[in-house]
Coordinates of C-alpha atoms in Angstrom, one line a residue:
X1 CA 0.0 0.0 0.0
X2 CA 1.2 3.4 -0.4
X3 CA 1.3 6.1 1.8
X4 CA -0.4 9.3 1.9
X5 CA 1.2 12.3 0.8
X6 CA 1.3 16.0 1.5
X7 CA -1.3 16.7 -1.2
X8 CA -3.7 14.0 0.9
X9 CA -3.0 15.9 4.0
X10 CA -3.6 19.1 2.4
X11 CA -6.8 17.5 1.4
X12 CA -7.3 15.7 4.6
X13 CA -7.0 18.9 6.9
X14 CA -9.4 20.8 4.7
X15 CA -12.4 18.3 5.3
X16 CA -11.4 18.0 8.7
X17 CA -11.3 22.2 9.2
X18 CA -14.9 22.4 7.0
X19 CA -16.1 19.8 9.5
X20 CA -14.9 21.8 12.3
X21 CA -16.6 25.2 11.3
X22 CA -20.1 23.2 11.1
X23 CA -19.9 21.6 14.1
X24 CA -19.4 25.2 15.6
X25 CA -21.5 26.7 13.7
X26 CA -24.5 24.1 14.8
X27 CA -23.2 24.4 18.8
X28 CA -23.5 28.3 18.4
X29 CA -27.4 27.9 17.2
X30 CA -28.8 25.5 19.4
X31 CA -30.9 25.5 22.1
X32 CA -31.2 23.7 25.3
X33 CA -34.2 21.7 25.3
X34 CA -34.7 18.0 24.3
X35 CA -36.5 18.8 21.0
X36 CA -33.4 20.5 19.9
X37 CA -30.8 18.2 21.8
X38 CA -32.0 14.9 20.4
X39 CA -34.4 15.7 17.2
X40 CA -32.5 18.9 16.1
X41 CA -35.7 21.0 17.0
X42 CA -37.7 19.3 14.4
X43 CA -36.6 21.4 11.8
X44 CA -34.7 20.2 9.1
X45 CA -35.2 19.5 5.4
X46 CA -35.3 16.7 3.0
X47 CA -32.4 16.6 1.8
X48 CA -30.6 16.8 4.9
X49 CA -33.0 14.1 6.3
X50 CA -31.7 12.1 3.2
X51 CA -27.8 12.6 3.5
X52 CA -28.2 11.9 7.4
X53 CA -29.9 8.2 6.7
X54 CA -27.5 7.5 4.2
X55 CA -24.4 8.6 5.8
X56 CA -25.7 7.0 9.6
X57 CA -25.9 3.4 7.4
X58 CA -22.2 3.3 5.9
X59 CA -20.1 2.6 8.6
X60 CA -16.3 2.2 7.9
X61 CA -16.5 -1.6 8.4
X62 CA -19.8 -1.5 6.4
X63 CA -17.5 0.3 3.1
X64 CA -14.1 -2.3 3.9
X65 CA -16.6 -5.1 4.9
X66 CA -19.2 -4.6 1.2
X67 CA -16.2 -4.5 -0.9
X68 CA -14.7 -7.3 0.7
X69 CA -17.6 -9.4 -0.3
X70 CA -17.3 -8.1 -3.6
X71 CA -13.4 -9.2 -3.4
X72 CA -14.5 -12.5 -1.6
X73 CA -17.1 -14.5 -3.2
X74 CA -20.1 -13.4 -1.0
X75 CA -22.5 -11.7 -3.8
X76 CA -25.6 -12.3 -2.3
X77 CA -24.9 -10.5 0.2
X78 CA -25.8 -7.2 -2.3
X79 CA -29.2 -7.5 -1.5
X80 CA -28.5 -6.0 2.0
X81 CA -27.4 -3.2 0.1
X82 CA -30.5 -2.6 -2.1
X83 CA -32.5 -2.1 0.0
X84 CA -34.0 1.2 -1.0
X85 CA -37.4 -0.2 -1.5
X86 CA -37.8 -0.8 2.4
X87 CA -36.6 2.7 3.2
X88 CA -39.1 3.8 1.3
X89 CA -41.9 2.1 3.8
X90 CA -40.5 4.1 6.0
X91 CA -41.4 7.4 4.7
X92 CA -44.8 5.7 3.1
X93 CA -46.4 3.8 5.9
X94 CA -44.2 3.7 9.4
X95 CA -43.7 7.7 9.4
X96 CA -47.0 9.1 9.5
X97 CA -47.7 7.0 12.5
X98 CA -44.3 7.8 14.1
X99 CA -45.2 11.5 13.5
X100 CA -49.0 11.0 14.5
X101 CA -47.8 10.1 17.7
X102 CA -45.2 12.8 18.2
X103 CA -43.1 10.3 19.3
X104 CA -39.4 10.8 19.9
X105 CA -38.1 7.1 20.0
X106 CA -39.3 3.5 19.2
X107 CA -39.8 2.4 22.5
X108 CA -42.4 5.6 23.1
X109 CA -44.1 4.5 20.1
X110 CA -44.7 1.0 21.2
X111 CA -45.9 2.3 24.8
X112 CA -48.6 4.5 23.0
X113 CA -49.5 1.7 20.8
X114 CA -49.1 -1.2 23.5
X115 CA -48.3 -0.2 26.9
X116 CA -45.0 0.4 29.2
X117 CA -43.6 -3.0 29.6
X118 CA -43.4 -2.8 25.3
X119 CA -41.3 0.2 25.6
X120 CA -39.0 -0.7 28.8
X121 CA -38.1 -4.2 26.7
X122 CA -37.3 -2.4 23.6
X123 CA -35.2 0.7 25.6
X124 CA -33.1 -1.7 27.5
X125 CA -32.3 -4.3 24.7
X126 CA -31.3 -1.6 22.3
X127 CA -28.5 0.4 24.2
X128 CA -27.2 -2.8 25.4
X129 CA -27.3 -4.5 21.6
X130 CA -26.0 -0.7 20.5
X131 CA -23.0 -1.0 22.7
X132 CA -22.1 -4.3 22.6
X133 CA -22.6 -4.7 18.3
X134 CA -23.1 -1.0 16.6
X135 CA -20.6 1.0 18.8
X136 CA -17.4 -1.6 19.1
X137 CA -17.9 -3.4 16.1
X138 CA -17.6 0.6 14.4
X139 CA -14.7 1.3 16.6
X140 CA -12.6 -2.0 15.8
X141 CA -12.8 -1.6 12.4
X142 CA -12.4 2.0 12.4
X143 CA -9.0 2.0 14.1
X144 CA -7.9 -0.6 11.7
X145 CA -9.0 1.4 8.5
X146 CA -7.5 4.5 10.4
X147 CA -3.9 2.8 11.0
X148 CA -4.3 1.6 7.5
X149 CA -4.8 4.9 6.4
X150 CA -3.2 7.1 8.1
X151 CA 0.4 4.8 8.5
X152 CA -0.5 5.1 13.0
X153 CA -1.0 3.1 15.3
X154 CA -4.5 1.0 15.9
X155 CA -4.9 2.6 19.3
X156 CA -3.8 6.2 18.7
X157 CA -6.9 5.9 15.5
X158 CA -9.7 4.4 17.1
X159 CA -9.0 6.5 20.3
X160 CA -8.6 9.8 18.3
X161 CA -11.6 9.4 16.0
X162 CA -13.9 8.4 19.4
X163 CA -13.2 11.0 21.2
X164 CA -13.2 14.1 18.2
X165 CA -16.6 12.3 17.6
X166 CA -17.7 12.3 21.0
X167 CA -16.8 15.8 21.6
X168 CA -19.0 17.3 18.8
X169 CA -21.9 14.8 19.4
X170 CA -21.6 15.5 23.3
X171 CA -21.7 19.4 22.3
X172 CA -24.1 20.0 19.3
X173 CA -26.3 17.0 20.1
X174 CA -28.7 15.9 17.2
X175 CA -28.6 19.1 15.0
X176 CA -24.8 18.7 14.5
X177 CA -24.7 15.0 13.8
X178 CA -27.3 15.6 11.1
X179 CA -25.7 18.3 9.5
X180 CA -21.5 17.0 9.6
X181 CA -23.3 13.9 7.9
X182 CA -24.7 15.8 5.1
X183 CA -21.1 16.7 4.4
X184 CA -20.0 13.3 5.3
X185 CA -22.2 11.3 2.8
X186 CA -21.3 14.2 -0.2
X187 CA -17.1 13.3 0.3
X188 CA -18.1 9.6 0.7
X189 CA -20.2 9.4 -2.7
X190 CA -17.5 11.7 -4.7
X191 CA -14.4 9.8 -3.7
X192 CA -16.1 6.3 -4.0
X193 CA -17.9 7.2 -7.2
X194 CA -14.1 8.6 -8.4
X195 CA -12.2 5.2 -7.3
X196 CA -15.1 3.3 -9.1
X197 CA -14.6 5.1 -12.4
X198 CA -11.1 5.2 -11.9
X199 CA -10.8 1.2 -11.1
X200 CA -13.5 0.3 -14.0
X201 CA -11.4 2.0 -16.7
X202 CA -8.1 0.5 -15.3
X203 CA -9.3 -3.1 -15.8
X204 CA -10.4 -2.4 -19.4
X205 CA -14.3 -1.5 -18.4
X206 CA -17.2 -4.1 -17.4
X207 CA -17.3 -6.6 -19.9
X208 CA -13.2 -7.3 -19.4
X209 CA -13.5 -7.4 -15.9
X210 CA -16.6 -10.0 -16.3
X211 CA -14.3 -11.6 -18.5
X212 CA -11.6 -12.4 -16.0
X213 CA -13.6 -12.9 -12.9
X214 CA -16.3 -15.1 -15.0
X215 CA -19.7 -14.2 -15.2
X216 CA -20.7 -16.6 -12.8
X217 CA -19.4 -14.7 -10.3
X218 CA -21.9 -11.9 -10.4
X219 CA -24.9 -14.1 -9.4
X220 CA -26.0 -13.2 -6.4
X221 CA -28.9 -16.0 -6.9
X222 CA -27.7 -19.5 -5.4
X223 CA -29.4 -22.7 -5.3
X224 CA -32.1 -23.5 -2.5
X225 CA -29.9 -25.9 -1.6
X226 CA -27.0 -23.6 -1.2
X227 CA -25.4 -24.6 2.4
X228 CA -24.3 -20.7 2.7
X229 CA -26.9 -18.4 0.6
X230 CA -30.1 -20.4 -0.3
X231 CA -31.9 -17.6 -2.4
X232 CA -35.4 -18.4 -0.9
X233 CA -34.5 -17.6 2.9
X234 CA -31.9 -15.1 1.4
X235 CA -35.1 -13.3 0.4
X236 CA -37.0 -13.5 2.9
X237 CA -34.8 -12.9 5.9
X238 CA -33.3 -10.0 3.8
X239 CA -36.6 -8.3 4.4
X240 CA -37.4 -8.9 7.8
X241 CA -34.0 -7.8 8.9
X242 CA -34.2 -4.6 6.4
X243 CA -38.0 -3.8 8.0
X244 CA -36.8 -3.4 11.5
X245 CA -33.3 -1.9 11.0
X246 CA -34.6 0.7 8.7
X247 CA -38.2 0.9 9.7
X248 CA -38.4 0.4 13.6
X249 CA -34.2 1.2 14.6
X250 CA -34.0 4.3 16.3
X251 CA -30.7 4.6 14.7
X252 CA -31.9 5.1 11.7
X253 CA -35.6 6.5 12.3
X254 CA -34.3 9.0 14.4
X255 CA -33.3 11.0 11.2
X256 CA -36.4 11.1 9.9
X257 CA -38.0 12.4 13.4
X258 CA -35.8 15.7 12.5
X259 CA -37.7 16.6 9.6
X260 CA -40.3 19.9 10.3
X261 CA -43.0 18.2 8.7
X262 CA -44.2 14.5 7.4
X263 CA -43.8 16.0 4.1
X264 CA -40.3 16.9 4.3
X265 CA -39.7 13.1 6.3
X266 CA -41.1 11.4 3.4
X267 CA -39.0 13.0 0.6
X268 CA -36.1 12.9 3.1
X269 CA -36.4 8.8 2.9
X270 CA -37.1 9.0 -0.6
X271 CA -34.1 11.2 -1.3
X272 CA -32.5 8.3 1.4
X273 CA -33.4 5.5 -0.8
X274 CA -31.9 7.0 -3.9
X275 CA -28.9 7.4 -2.2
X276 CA -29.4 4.0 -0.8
X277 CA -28.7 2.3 -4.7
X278 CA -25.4 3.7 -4.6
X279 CA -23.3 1.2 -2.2
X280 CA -23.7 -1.6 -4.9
X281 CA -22.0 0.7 -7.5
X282 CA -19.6 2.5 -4.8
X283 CA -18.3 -0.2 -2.7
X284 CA -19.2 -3.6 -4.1
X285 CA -17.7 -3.0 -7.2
X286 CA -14.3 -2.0 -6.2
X287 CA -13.8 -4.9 -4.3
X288 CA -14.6 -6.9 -7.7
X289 CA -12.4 -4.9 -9.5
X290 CA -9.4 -5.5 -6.9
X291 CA -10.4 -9.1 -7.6
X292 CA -10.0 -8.3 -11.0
X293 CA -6.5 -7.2 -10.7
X294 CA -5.0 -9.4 -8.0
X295 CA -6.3 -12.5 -10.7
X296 CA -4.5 -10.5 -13.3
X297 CA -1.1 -10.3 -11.2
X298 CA -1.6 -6.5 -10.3
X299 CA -2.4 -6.3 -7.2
X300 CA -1.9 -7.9 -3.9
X301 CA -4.0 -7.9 -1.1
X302 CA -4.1 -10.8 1.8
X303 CA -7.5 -10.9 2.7
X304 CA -10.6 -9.5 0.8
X305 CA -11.4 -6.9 3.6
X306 CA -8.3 -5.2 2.9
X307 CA -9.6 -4.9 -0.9
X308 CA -10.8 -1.2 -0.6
X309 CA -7.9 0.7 0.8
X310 CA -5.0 -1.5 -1.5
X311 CA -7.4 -0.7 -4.2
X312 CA -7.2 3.7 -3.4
X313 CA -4.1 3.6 -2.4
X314 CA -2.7 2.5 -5.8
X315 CA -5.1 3.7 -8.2
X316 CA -6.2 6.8 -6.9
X317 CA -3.8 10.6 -7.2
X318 CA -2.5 12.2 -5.0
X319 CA -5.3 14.5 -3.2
X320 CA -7.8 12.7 -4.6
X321 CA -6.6 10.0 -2.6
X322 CA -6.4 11.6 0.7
X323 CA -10.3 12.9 -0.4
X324 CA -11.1 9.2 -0.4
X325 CA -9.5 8.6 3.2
X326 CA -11.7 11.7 4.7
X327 CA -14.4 9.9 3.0
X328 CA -13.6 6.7 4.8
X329 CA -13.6 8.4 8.1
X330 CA -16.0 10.3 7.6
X331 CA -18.4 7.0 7.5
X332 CA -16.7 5.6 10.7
X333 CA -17.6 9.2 12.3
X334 CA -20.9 9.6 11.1
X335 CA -21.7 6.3 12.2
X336 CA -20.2 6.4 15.7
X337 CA -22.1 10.1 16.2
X338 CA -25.3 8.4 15.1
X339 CA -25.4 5.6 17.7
X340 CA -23.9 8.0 20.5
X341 CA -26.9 10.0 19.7
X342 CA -29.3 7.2 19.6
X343 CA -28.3 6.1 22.7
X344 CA -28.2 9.2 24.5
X345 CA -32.0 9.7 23.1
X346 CA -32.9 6.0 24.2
X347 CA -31.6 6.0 27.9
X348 CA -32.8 10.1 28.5
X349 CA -36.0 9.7 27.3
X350 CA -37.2 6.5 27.2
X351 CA -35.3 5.5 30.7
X352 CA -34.1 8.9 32.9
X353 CA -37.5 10.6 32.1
X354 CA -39.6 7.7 32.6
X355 CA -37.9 7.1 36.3
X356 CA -38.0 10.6 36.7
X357 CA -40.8 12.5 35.3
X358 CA -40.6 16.3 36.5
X359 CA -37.1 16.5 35.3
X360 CA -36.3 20.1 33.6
X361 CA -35.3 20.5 30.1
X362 CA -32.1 21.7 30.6
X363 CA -31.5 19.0 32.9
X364 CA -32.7 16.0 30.2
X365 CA -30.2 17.6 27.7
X366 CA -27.7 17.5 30.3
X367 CA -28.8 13.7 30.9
X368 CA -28.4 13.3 27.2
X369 CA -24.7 14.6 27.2
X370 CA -23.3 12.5 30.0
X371 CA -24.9 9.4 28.6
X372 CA -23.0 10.0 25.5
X373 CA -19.6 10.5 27.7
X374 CA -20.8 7.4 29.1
X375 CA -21.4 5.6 26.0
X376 CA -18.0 6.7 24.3
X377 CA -15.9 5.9 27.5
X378 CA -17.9 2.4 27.4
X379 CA -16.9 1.8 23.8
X380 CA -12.8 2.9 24.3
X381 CA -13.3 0.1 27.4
X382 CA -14.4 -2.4 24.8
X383 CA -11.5 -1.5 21.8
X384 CA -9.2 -4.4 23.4
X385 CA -11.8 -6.9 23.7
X386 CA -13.0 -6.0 20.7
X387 CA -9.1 -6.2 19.0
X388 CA -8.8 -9.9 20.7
X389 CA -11.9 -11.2 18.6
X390 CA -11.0 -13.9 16.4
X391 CA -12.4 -12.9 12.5
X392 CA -15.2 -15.6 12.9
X393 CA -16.8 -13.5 15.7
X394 CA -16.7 -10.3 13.5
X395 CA -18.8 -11.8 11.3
X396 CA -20.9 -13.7 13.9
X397 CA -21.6 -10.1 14.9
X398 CA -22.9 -8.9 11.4
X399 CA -25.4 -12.1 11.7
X400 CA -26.5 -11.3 15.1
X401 CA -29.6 -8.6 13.7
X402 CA -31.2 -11.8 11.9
X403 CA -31.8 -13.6 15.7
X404 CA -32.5 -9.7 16.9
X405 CA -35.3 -8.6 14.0
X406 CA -37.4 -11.4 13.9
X407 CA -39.7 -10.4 17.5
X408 CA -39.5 -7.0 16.7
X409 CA -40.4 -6.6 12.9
X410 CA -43.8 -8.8 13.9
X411 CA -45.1 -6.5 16.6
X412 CA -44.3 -3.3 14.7
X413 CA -45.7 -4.6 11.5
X414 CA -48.7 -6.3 13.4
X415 CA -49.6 -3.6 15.7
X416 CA -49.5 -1.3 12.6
X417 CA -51.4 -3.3 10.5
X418 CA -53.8 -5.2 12.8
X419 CA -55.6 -3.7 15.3
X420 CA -56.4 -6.8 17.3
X421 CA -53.1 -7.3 18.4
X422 CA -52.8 -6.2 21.6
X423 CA -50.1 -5.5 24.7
X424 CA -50.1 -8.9 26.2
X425 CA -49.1 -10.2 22.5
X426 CA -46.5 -7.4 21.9
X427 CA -45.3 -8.7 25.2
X428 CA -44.9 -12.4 24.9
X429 CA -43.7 -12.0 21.7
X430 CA -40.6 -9.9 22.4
X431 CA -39.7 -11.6 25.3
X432 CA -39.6 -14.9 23.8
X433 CA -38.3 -13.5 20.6
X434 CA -35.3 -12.2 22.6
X435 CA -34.8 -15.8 25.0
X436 CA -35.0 -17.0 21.5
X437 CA -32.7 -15.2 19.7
X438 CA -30.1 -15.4 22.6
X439 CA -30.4 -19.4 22.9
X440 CA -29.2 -19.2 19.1
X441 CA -25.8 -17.5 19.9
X442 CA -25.4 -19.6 22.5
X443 CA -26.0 -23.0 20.4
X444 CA -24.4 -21.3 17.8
X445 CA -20.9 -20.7 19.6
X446 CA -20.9 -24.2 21.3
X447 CA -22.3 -26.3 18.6
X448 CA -19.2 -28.4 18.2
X449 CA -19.5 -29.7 21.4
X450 CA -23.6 -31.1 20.8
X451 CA -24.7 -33.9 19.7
X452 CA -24.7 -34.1 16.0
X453 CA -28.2 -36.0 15.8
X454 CA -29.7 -33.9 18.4
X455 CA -32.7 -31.0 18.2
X456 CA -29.7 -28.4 19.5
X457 CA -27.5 -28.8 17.5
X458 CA -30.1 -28.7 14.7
X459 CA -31.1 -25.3 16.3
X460 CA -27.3 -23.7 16.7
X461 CA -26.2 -25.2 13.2
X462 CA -28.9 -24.2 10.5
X463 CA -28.5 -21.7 8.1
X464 CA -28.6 -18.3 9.6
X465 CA -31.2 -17.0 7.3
X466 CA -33.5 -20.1 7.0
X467 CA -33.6 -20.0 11.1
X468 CA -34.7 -16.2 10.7
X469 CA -37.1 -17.1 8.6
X470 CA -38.9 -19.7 10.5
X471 CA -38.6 -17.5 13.5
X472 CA -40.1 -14.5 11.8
X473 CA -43.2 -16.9 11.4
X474 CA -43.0 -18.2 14.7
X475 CA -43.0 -14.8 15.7
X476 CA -46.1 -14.1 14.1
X477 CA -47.8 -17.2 14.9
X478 CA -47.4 -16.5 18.5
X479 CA -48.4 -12.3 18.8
X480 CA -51.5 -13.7 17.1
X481 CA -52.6 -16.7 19.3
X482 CA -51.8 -14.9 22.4
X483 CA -53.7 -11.4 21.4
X484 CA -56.5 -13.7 20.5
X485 CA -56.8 -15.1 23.9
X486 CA -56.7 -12.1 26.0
X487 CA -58.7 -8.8 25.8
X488 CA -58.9 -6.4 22.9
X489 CA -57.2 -3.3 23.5
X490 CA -60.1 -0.5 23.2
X491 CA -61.2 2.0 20.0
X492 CA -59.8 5.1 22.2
X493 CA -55.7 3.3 22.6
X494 CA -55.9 2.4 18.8
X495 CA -56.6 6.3 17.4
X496 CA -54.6 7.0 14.6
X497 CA -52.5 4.0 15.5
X498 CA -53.4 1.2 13.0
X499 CA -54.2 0.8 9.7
X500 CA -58.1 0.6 10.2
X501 CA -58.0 3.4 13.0
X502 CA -56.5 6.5 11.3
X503 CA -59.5 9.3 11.6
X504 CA -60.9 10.9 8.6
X505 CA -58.6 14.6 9.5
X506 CA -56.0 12.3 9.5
X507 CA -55.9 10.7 6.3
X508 CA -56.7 13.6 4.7
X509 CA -53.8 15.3 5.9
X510 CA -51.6 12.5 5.0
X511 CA -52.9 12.4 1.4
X512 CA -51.9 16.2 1.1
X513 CA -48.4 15.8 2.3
X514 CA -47.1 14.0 -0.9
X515 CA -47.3 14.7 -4.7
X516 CA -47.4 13.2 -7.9
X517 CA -43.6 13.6 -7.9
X518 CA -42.9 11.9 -4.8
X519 CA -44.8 8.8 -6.2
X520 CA -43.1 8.7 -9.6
X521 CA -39.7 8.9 -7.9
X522 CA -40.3 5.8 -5.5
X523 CA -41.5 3.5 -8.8
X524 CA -38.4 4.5 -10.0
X525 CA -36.8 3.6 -7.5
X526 CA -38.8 0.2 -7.2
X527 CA -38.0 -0.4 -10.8
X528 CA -34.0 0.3 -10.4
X529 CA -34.0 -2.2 -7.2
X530 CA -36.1 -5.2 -9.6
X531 CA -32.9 -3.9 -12.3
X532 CA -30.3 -4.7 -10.2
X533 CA -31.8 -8.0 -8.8
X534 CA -32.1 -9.3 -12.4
X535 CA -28.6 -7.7 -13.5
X536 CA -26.9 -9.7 -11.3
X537 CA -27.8 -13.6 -12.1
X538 CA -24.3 -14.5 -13.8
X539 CA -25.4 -14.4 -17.3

């Protein structure tokens, strides 16, 4: 790999100084109340809205690690990545009842919908599945990317990238996360689209580099009796996973929650999903193309994670280069001050305000910002740990939201769409779903030492997506049976909360607040998704 120069530090410094004035620029405005603190005052426009989705969904490891299944073999894992189609439910059908509610996380929702124990499950299980997955797995593969990067050491990266983004997430709360990742997903879409380009005419353009790879390997469609990537569960467990981390994550749903109006929320997830098509053509692709050029004797690289920065770091110019690097940590950063936020927002509102009730607002925003000290100083704690994890793990951990979206994806899609279901359901259902989920790590990690014949090891050795899939149903099957034996939650709890309960005003509002424009972008969008999908069957 080759190191950066003094034209990539020029470059470097710039992005870094640019970040710098916004970040100040969004401390000097704000005020101190939660609206502000956590939901940037509800004020901000679609295309901020969009940028901040995009940019709070590529991660550093999600960049290395998407290229790296371009480099290695792992296609089907692409349709992870195009995914637009479901972030488009989220600005069609889960916003308007996010925004009915005035709701300022998921676990509020679910108490308006259900009742408190709904929202104390779902608060407590996602700041401890935040910190344990989202924030370390970020930081370990940030401070290797960094070291990578930058030619320092693994410690002095991850440590110096936590704490700048803890400082300006600590300071400007919601409102500056929002707006650095605006600039942070423009850098990352210039210098990926660049290498792309770059890369695609170095090998000689598509049809060469289909040539040497074979076409085969572009199908992301395997056999159902694929041991790794059976396409029928691929599909299916795909979705459920894509429903709850893009329509029921605070992570992600908290960005929308900005926006001043439902309007403005559901072109911001539009403008989201369009961005959303790009990762196939800006991350995937590169790692095929360093593929292309290790086969050809060009390249060298030892494992495909490491694809992506080999790849800039010898194709790209000088300054354009170093551009490419801001853009990679400017995905680790926008990603870390996403789930510092999200966190902050979970445990303020949906835990310190519940406990304590008469709390001022200056007092919840200082909450808020102590949390996040909290939460960084947590994640620095778990770097070593995190640094000692064997490369089977990491990827354990990218598998981990299939076991975690089954319970949650039924009761927010049920509860939407059926108005019988009811608290005792939502209840059951996620606390099974979660014993569940947590007796498949467990069988998963200690599998070898079952019986081979036996109902656990069956259990901790199926396919990770087939199991998802079969819980999702299981899932389903049990919110129903249980809400149908116990008592129906009354007319007045359900207003404007289901499907079959949204009041005339309501829907009327709802039906004002998008245009013929908004409609014809999302079936293009649709039809781009089906595109890809067919594209990419190794013909």
């Amino acid at each position: 790999m080759k190191t950066l120069d003094t034209f990539d530090w020029i470059t470097i410094s710039i992005y870094f100084l640019v970040l710098l004035g916004i970040a100040l620029w969004v401390i000097r405005k704000k005020e101190n109340n939660t609206e502000d603190y956590f939901l940037a005052g509800r004020n901000v426009g679609w295309f901020v809205v969009g940028a901040s989705i995009f940019a709070s969904n590529i991660g550093s490891e999600h960049v290395v690690g998407l290229a790296g299944a371009g480099a290695g073999n792992r296609l089907p894992m692409l349709i992870y990545e195009i995914q637009a189609w479901v972030v488009l439910i989220l600005g069609w059908v889960f916003l308007p009842f996010y925004a009915r509610a005035g709701v300022f996380t998921m676990p509020e929702f679910l108490e308006k919908r259900f009742d408190a124990r709904a929202r104390w499950i779902l608060s407590v299980f996602s700041i401890v599945a935040y910190v344990l997955t989202k924030i370390s797995v970020t930081i370990y593969a940030g401070g290797v990317v960094v070291s990578a990067l930058l030619g320092i050491d693994f410690w002095t990266g991850a440590i110096a990238t936590v704490v700048l983004t803890g400082i300006y997430t600590v300071l400007g709360g919601m409102r500056a996360v929002v707006y650095t990742e605006t600039l942070q997903a423009v850098i990352l879409v210039i210098g990926a689209a660049a290498l792309t380009i770059i890369g695609l005419d170095h090998v000689g353009g598509w049809e060469s580099m289909k040539e040497t790879v074979t076409p085969e390997y572009l199908n992301m469609w395997r056999a159902a009796s694929d041991p790794d990537f059976p396409w029928p569960p691929l599909l299916i467990a795909s979705t459920i996973t894509g429903i709850w981390y893009w329509c029921t994550d605070q992570y992600i749903v908290q960005r929308a929650l900005t926006a001043k109006n439902i309007k403005e929320g559901r072109r911001g997830t539009i403008f989201g999903a369009l961005l959303k098509l790009l990762p196939v053509f800006l991350f995937l692709i590169p790692g095929v193309i360093a593929l292309t050029l290790k086969m050809r004797g060009e390249l060298e690289w030892d494992s495909p994670d490491q694809a992506f920065p080999v790849l800039m770091s010898n194709l790209l110019p000088s300054g354009l280069r170093g551009l490419v690097a801001a853009g990679l940590l400017a995905a680790l950063m926008s990603s870390l001050a996403s789930v510092f936020n999200s966190c902050s927002t979970l445990f303020t509102v949906d835990i310190y305000k519940k406990l304590r009730p008469n709390t001022p607002e200056k007092k919840l925003v200082r909450t808020g910002q102590i949390a996040t000290i909290i939460v960084v100083i947590i994640g620095i704690i778990w770097i070593p740990i995190m640094a000692n994890i064997s490369g089977v793990l990491y990827e354990y951990l990218q598998s981990v939201q299939s076991y975690i979206a089954p319970p949650i994806t039924a009761v927010f899609l049920l509860g939407i769409f059926h108005k019988r279901i009811n608290a005792q359901g939502a209840f059951v259902t996620m606390i099974t779903g979660f014993v569940v989920g947590a007796v498949r790590i467990v069988l998963e990690l200690v599998k070898d030492s079952l019986n081979p014949d036996g109902f656990w090891y069956l259990m901790g050795d199926m396919n990770f997506l087939s199991f998802a899939s079969w819980f999702f149903l299981f899932c389903v099957i049990l919110i129903l049976a249980v809400s149908y034996a116990t008592k129906a939650p009354s007319e007045e709890q359900l207003k404007n909360l289901t499907m079959a309960t949204i009041d005339p005003e309501e829907k009327k509002k709802n039906k004002n607040s998008y245009n013929w424009k908004d409609i014809t972008i999302s079936l293009v969008i649709i039809a781009i998704v089906v595109y890809v999908m067919v594209w990419f069957n190794g013909k």
